[in-house]
mmCIF file of C-alpha atoms in Angstrom:
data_model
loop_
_atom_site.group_PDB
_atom_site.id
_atom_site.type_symbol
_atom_site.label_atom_id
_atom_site.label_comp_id
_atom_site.label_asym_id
_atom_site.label_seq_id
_atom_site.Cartn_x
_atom_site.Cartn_y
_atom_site.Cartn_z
ATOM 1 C CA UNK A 1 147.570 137.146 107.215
ATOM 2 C CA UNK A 2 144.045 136.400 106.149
ATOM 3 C CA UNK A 3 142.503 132.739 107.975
ATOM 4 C CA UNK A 4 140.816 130.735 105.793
ATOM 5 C CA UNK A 5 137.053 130.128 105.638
ATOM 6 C CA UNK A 6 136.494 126.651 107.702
ATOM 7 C CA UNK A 7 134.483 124.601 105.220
ATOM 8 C CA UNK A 8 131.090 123.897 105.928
ATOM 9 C CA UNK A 9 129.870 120.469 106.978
ATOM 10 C CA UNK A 10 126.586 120.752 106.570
ATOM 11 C CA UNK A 11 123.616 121.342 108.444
ATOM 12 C CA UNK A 12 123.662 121.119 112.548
ATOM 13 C CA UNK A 13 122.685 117.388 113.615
ATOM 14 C CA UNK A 14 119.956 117.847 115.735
ATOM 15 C CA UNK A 15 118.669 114.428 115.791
ATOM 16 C CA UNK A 16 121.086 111.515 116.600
ATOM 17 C CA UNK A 17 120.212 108.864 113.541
ATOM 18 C CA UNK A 18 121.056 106.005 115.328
ATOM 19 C CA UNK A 19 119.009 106.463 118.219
ATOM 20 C CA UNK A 20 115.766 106.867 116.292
ATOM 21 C CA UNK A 21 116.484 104.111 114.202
ATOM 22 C CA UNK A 22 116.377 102.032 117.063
ATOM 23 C CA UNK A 23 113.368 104.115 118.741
ATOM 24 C CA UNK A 24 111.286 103.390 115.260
ATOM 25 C CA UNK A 25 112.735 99.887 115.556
ATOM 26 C CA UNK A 26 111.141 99.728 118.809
ATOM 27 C CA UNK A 27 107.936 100.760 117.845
ATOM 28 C CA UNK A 28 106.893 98.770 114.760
ATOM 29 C CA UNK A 29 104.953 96.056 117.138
ATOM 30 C CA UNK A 30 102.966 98.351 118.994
ATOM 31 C CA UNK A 31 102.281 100.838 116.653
ATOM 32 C CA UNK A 32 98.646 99.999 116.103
ATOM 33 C CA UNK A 33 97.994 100.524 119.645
ATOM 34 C CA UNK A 34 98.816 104.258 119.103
ATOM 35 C CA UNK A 35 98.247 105.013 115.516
ATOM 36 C CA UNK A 36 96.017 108.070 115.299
ATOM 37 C CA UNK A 37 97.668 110.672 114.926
ATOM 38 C CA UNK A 38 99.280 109.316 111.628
ATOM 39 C CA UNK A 39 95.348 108.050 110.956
ATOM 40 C CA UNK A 40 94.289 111.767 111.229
ATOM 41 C CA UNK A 41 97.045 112.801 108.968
ATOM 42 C CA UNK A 42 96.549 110.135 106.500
ATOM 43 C CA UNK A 43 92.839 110.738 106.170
ATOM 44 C CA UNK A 44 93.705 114.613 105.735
ATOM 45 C CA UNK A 45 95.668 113.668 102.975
ATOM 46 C CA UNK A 46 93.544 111.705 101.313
ATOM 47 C CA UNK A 47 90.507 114.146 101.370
ATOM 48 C CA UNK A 48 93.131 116.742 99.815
ATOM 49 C CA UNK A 49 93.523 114.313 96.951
ATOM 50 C CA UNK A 50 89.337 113.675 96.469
ATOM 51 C CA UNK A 51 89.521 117.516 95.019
ATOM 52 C CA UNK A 52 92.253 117.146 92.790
ATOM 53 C CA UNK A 53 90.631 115.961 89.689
ATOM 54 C CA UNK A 54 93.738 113.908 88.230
ATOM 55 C CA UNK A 55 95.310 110.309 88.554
ATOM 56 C CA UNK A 56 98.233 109.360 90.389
ATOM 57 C CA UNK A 57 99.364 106.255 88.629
ATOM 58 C CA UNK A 58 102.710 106.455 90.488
ATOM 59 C CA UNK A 59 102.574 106.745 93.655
ATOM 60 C CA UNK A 60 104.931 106.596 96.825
ATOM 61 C CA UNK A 61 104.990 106.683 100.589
ATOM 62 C CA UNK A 62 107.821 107.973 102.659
ATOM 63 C CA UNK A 63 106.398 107.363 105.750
ATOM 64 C CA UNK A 64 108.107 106.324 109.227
ATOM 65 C CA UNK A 65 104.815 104.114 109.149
ATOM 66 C CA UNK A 66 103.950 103.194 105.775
ATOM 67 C CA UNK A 67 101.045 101.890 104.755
ATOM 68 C CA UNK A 68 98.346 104.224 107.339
ATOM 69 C CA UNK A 69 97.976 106.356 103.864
ATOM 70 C CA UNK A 70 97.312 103.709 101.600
ATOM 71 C CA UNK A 71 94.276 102.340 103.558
ATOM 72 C CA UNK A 72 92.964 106.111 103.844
ATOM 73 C CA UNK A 73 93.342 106.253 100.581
ATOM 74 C CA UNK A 74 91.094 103.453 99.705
ATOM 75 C CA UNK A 75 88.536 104.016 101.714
ATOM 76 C CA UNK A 76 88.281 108.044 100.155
ATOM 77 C CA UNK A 77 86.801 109.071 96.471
ATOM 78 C CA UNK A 78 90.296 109.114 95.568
ATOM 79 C CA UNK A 79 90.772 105.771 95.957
ATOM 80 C CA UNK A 80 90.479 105.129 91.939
ATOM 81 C CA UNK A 81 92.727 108.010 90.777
ATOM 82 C CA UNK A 82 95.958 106.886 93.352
ATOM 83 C CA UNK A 83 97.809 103.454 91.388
ATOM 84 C CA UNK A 84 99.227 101.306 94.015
ATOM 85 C CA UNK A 85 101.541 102.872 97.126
ATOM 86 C CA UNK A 86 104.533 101.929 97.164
ATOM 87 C CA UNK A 87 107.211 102.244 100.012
ATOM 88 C CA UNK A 88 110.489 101.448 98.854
ATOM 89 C CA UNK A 89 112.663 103.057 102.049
ATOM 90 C CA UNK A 90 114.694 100.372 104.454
ATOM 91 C CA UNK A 91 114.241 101.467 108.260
ATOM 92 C CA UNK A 92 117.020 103.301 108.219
ATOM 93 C CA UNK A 93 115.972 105.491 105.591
ATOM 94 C CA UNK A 94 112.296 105.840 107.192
ATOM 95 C CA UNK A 95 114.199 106.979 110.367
ATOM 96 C CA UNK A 96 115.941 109.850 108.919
ATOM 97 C CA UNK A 97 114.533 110.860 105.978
ATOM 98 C CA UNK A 98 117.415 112.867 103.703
ATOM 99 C CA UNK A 99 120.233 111.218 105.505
ATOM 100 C CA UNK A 100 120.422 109.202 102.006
ATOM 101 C CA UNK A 101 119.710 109.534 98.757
ATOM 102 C CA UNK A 102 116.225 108.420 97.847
ATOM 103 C CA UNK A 103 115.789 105.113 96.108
ATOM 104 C CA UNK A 104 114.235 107.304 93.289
ATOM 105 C CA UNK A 105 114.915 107.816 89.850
ATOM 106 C CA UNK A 106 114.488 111.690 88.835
ATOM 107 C CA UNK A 107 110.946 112.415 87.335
ATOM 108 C CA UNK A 108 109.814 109.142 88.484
ATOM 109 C CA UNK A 109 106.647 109.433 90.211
ATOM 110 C CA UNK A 110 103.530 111.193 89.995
ATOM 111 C CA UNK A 111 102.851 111.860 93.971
ATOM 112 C CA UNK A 112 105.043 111.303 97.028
ATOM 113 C CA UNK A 113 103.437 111.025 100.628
ATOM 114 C CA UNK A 114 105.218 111.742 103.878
ATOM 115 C CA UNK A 115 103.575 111.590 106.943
ATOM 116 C CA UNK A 116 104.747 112.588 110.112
ATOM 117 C CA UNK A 117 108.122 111.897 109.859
ATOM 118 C CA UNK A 118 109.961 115.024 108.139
ATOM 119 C CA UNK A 119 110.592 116.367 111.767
ATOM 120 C CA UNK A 120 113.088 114.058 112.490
ATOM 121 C CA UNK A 121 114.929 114.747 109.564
ATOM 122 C CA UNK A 122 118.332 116.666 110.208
ATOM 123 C CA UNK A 123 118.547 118.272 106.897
ATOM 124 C CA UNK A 124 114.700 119.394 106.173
ATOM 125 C CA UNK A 125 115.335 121.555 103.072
ATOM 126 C CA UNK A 126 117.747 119.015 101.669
ATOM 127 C CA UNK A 127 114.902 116.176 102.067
ATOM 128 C CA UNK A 128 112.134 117.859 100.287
ATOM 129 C CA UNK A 129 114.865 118.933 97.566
ATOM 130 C CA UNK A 130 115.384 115.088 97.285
ATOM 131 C CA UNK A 131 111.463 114.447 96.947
ATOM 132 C CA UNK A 132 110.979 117.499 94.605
ATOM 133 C CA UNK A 133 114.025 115.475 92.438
ATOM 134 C CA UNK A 134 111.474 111.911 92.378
ATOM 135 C CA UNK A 135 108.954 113.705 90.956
ATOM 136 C CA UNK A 136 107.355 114.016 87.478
ATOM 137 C CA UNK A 137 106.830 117.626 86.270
ATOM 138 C CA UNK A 138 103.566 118.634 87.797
ATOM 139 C CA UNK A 139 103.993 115.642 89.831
ATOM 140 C CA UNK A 140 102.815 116.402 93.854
ATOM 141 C CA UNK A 141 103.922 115.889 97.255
ATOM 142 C CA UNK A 142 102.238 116.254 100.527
ATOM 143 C CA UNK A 143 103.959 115.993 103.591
ATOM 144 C CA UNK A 144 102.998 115.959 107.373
ATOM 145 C CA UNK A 145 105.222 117.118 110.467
ATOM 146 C CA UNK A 146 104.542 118.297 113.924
ATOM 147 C CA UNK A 147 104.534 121.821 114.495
ATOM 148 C CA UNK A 148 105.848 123.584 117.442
ATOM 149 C CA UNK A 149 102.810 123.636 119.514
ATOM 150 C CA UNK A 150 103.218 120.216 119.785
ATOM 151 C CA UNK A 151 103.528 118.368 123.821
ATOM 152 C CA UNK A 152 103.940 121.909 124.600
ATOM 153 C CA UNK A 153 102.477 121.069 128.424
ATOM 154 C CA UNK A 154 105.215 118.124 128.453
ATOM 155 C CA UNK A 155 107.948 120.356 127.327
ATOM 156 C CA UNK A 156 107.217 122.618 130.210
ATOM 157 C CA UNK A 157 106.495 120.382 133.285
ATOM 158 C CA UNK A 158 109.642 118.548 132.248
ATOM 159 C CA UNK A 159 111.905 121.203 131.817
ATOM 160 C CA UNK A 160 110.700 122.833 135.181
ATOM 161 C CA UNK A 161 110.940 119.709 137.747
ATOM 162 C CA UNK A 162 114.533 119.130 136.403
ATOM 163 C CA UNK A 163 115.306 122.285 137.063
ATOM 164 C CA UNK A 164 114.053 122.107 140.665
ATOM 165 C CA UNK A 165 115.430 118.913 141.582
ATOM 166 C CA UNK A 166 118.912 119.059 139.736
ATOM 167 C CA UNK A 167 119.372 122.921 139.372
ATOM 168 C CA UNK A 168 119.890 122.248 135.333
ATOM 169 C CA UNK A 169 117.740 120.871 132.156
ATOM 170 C CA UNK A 170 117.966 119.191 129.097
ATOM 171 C CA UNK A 171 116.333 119.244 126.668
ATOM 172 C CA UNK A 172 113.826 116.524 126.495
ATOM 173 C CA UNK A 173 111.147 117.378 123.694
ATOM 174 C CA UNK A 174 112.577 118.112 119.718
ATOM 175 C CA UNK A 175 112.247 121.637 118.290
ATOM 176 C CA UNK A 176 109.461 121.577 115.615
ATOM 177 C CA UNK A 177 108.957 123.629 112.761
ATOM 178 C CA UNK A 178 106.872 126.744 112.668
ATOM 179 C CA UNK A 179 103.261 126.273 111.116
ATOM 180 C CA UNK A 180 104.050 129.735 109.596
ATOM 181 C CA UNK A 181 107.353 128.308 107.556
ATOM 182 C CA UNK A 182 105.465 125.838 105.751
ATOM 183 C CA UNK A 183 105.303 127.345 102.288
ATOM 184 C CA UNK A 184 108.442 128.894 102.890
ATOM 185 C CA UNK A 185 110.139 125.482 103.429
ATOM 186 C CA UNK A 186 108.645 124.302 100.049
ATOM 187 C CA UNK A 187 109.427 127.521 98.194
ATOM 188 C CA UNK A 188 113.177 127.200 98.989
ATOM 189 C CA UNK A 189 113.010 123.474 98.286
ATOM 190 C CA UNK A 190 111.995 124.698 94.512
ATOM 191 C CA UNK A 191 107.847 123.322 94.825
ATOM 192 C CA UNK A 192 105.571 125.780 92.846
ATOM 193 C CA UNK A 193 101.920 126.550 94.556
ATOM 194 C CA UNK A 194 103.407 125.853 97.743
ATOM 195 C CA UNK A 195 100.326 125.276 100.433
ATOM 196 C CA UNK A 196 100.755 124.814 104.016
ATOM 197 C CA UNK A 197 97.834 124.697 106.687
ATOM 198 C CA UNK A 198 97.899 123.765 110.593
ATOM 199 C CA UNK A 199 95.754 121.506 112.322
ATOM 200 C CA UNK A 200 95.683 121.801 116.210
ATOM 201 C CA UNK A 201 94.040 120.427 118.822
ATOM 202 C CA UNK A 202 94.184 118.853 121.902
ATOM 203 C CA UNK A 203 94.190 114.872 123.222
ATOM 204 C CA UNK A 204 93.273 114.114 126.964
ATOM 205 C CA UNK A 205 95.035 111.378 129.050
ATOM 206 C CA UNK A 206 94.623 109.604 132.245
ATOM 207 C CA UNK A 207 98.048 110.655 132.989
ATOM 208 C CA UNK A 208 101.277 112.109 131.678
ATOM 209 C CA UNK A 209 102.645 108.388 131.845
ATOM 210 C CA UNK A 210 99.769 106.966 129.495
ATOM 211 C CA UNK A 211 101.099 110.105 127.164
ATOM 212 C CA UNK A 212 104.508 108.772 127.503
ATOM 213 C CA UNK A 213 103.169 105.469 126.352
ATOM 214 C CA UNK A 214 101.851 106.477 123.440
ATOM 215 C CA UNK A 215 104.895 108.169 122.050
ATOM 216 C CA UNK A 216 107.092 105.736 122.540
ATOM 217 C CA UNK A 217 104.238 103.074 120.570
ATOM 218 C CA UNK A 218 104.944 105.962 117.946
ATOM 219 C CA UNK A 219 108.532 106.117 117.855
ATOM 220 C CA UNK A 220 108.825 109.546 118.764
ATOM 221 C CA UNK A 221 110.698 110.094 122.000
ATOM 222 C CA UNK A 222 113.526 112.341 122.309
ATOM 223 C CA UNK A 223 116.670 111.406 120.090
ATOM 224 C CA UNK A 224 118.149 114.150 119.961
ATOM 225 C CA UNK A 225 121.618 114.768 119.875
ATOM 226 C CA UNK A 226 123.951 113.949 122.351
ATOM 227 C CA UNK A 227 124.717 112.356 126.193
ATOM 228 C CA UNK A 228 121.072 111.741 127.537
ATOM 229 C CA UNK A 229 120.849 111.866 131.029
ATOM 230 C CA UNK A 230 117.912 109.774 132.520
ATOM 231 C CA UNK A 231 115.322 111.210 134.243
ATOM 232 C CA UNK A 232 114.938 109.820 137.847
ATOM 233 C CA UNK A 233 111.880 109.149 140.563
ATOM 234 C CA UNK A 234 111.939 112.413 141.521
ATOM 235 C CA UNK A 235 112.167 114.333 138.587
ATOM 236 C CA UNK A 236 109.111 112.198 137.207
ATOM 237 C CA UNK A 237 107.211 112.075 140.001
ATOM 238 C CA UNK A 238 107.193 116.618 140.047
ATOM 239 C CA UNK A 239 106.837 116.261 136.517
ATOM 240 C CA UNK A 240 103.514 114.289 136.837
ATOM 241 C CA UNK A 241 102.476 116.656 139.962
ATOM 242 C CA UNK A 242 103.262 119.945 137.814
ATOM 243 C CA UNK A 243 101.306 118.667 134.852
ATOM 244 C CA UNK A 244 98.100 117.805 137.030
ATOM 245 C CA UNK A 245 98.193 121.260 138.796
ATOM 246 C CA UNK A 246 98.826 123.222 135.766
ATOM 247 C CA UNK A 247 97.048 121.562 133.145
ATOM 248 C CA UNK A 248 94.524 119.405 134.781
ATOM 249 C CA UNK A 249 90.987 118.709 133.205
ATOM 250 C CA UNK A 250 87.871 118.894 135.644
ATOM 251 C CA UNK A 251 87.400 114.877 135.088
ATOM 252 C CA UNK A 252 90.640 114.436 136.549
ATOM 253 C CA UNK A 253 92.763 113.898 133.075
ATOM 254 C CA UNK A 254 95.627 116.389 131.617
ATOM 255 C CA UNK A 255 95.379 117.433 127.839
ATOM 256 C CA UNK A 256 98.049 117.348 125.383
ATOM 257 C CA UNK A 257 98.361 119.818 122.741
ATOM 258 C CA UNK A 258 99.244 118.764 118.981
ATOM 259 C CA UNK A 259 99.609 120.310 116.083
ATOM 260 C CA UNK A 260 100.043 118.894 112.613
ATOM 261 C CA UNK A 261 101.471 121.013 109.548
ATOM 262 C CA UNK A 262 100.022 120.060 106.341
ATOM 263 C CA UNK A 263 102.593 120.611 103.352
ATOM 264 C CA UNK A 264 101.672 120.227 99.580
ATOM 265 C CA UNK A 265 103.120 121.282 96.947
ATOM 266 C CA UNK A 266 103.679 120.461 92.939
ATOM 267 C CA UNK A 267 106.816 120.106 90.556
ATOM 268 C CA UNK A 268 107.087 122.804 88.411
ATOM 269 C CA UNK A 269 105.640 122.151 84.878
ATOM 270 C CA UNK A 270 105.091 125.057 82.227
ATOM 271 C CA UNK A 271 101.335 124.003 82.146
ATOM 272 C CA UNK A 272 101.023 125.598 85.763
ATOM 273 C CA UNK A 273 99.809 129.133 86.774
ATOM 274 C CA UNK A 274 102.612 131.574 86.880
ATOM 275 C CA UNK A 275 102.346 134.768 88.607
ATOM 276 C CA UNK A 276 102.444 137.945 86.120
ATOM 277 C CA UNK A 277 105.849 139.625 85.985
ATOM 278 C CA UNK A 278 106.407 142.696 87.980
ATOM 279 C CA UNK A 279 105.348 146.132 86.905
ATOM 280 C CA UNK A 280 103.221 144.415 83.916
ATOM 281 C CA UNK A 281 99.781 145.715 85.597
ATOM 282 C CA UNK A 282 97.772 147.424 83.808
ATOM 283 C CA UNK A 283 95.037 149.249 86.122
ATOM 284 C CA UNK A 284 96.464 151.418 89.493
ATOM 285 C CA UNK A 285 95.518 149.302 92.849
ATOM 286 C CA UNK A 286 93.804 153.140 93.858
ATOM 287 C CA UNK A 287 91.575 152.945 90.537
ATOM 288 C CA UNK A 288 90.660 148.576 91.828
ATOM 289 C CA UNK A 289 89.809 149.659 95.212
ATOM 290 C CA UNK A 290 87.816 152.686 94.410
ATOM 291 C CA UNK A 291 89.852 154.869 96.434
ATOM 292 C CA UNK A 292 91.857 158.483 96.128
ATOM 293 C CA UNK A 293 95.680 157.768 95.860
ATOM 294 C CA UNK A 294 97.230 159.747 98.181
ATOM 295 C CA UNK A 295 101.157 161.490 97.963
ATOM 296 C CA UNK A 296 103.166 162.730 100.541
ATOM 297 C CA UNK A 297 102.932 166.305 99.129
ATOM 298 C CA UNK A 298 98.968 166.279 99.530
ATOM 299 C CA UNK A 299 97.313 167.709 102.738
ATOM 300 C CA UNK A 300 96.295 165.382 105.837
#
């Protein structure tokens, strides 16, 4: 007797919704106090835009934290080719990008802006499919998310006093996407001239608790999926000892490693460049580089 297939339900959910609504919730007052990271991506963004000679009349922000982009925007040689930013998501929506349906008409807008949120989002292909959908033909998105090298000295000093003090660990920092999937992520969410590009680099603290501070001023401590079992004294206090011994700065500080991915990537539109179809070269690459072609019947 053949078993039937057990229908999908879609992707894994990695990240429980709920709990980062109310971790973004959380964070909305105090965000200011820790907003550079999405200041540094915002300003990124913007520069991209000063070399794109081309308005943006429509233009909308996606953002956890809207409105960082707009004011970097402003304040760039852009500033006169991007109409006004709008951000039309609830919190909800800003929380988990792609759990719902963008409040966007298809071939709406002319550029869409998210900054680093898309790493939260269960479903990542679905959510650029949605933004590729908003879009006007030839109309461009560029997108921010943390990259796996991200709190990669957290990660590990965490993981490693749990371990000692309760024989087992969870998992306490989210998986983040390769910087190498980038353009892959776009291609298979249908962008043409897909462009992806990391920027890394490393933020020093007084302590891992003024780190912990800052994230949660961001929104972005762990939600992910499941029973969370709280850390205790002891767990913390080997945490804090293993950072200093392993990662600790000469002035007394310990560093903290991010890494931002920078997506963009356009709507297709006939007008764009299209790659030539294979096999319609016309010159040998041997005869290009100047070289003898070689076959395997030839002499070494």
């Amino acid at each position: 007797m053949t078993v039937p297939p057990v229908p999908s339900e879609g992707p894994p959910r990695i990240f429980d919704t709920v709990r980062r609504q109310a971790r973004l919730a959380r964070s909305i007052g105090r965000f200011d106090q820790a907003d550079f990271l999405h200041v540094r991506a915002a300003e990124n963004a913007a520069e991209s835009l000063e070399a794109i000679l081309r308005d943006f009349p429509v233009a909308v922000d996606l953002s956890a934290h809207p409105g960082v982009f707009d004011r970097a925007v402003r304040a760039s040689d852009a500033a006169g080719r991007v109409g006004p930013v709008v951000a039309p998501l609830h919190l909800a929506q800003r929380a988990a990008p792609g759990a719902q349906a963008l409040p966007l008409d298809a071939d709406s807008t002319d550029l869409i802006v998210s900054l680093l949120t898309l790493h939260w989002a269960n479903d990542l292909p679905g959510a650029l499919a949605q933004i590729r959908r908003g879009l006007k033909p030839d109309g461009l998105f560029i997108g921010t998310l943390f990259g796996a090298g991200t709190l990669k000295e957290l990660r590990g000093v965490l993981t490693d006093a749990e371990l000692a003090e309760r024989g087992g660990a969870q998992a306490r920092v989210s998986p983040f996407a390769d910087g190498y999937d980038g353009a892959a992520l776009l291609q298979r969410a249908g962008f043409a001239l897909p462009v992806s590009d990391v920027d890394r680099f490393t933020v020093r603290y007084r302590d891992p608790f003024a780190l912990i501070r800052d994230l949660r001023a961001m929104g972005e401590t762990n939600v992910l999926q499941g029973a969370l079992r709280p850390l205790n004294r002891r767990i913390v206090a080997r945490a804090a000892a293993l950072y200093a011994e392993r990662h600790g700065l000469e002035d007394g500080r310990i560093p903290a490693t991010f890494e931002i991915i920078h997506l963009a990537g356009w709507k297709p539109h006939e007008s764009q460049q299209q790659p030539l179809p294979r096999g319609s070269a016309k010159t040998r690459l041997a005869d290009a580089l100047g070289v003898r072609e070689m076959t395997g019947e030839e002499p070494t």
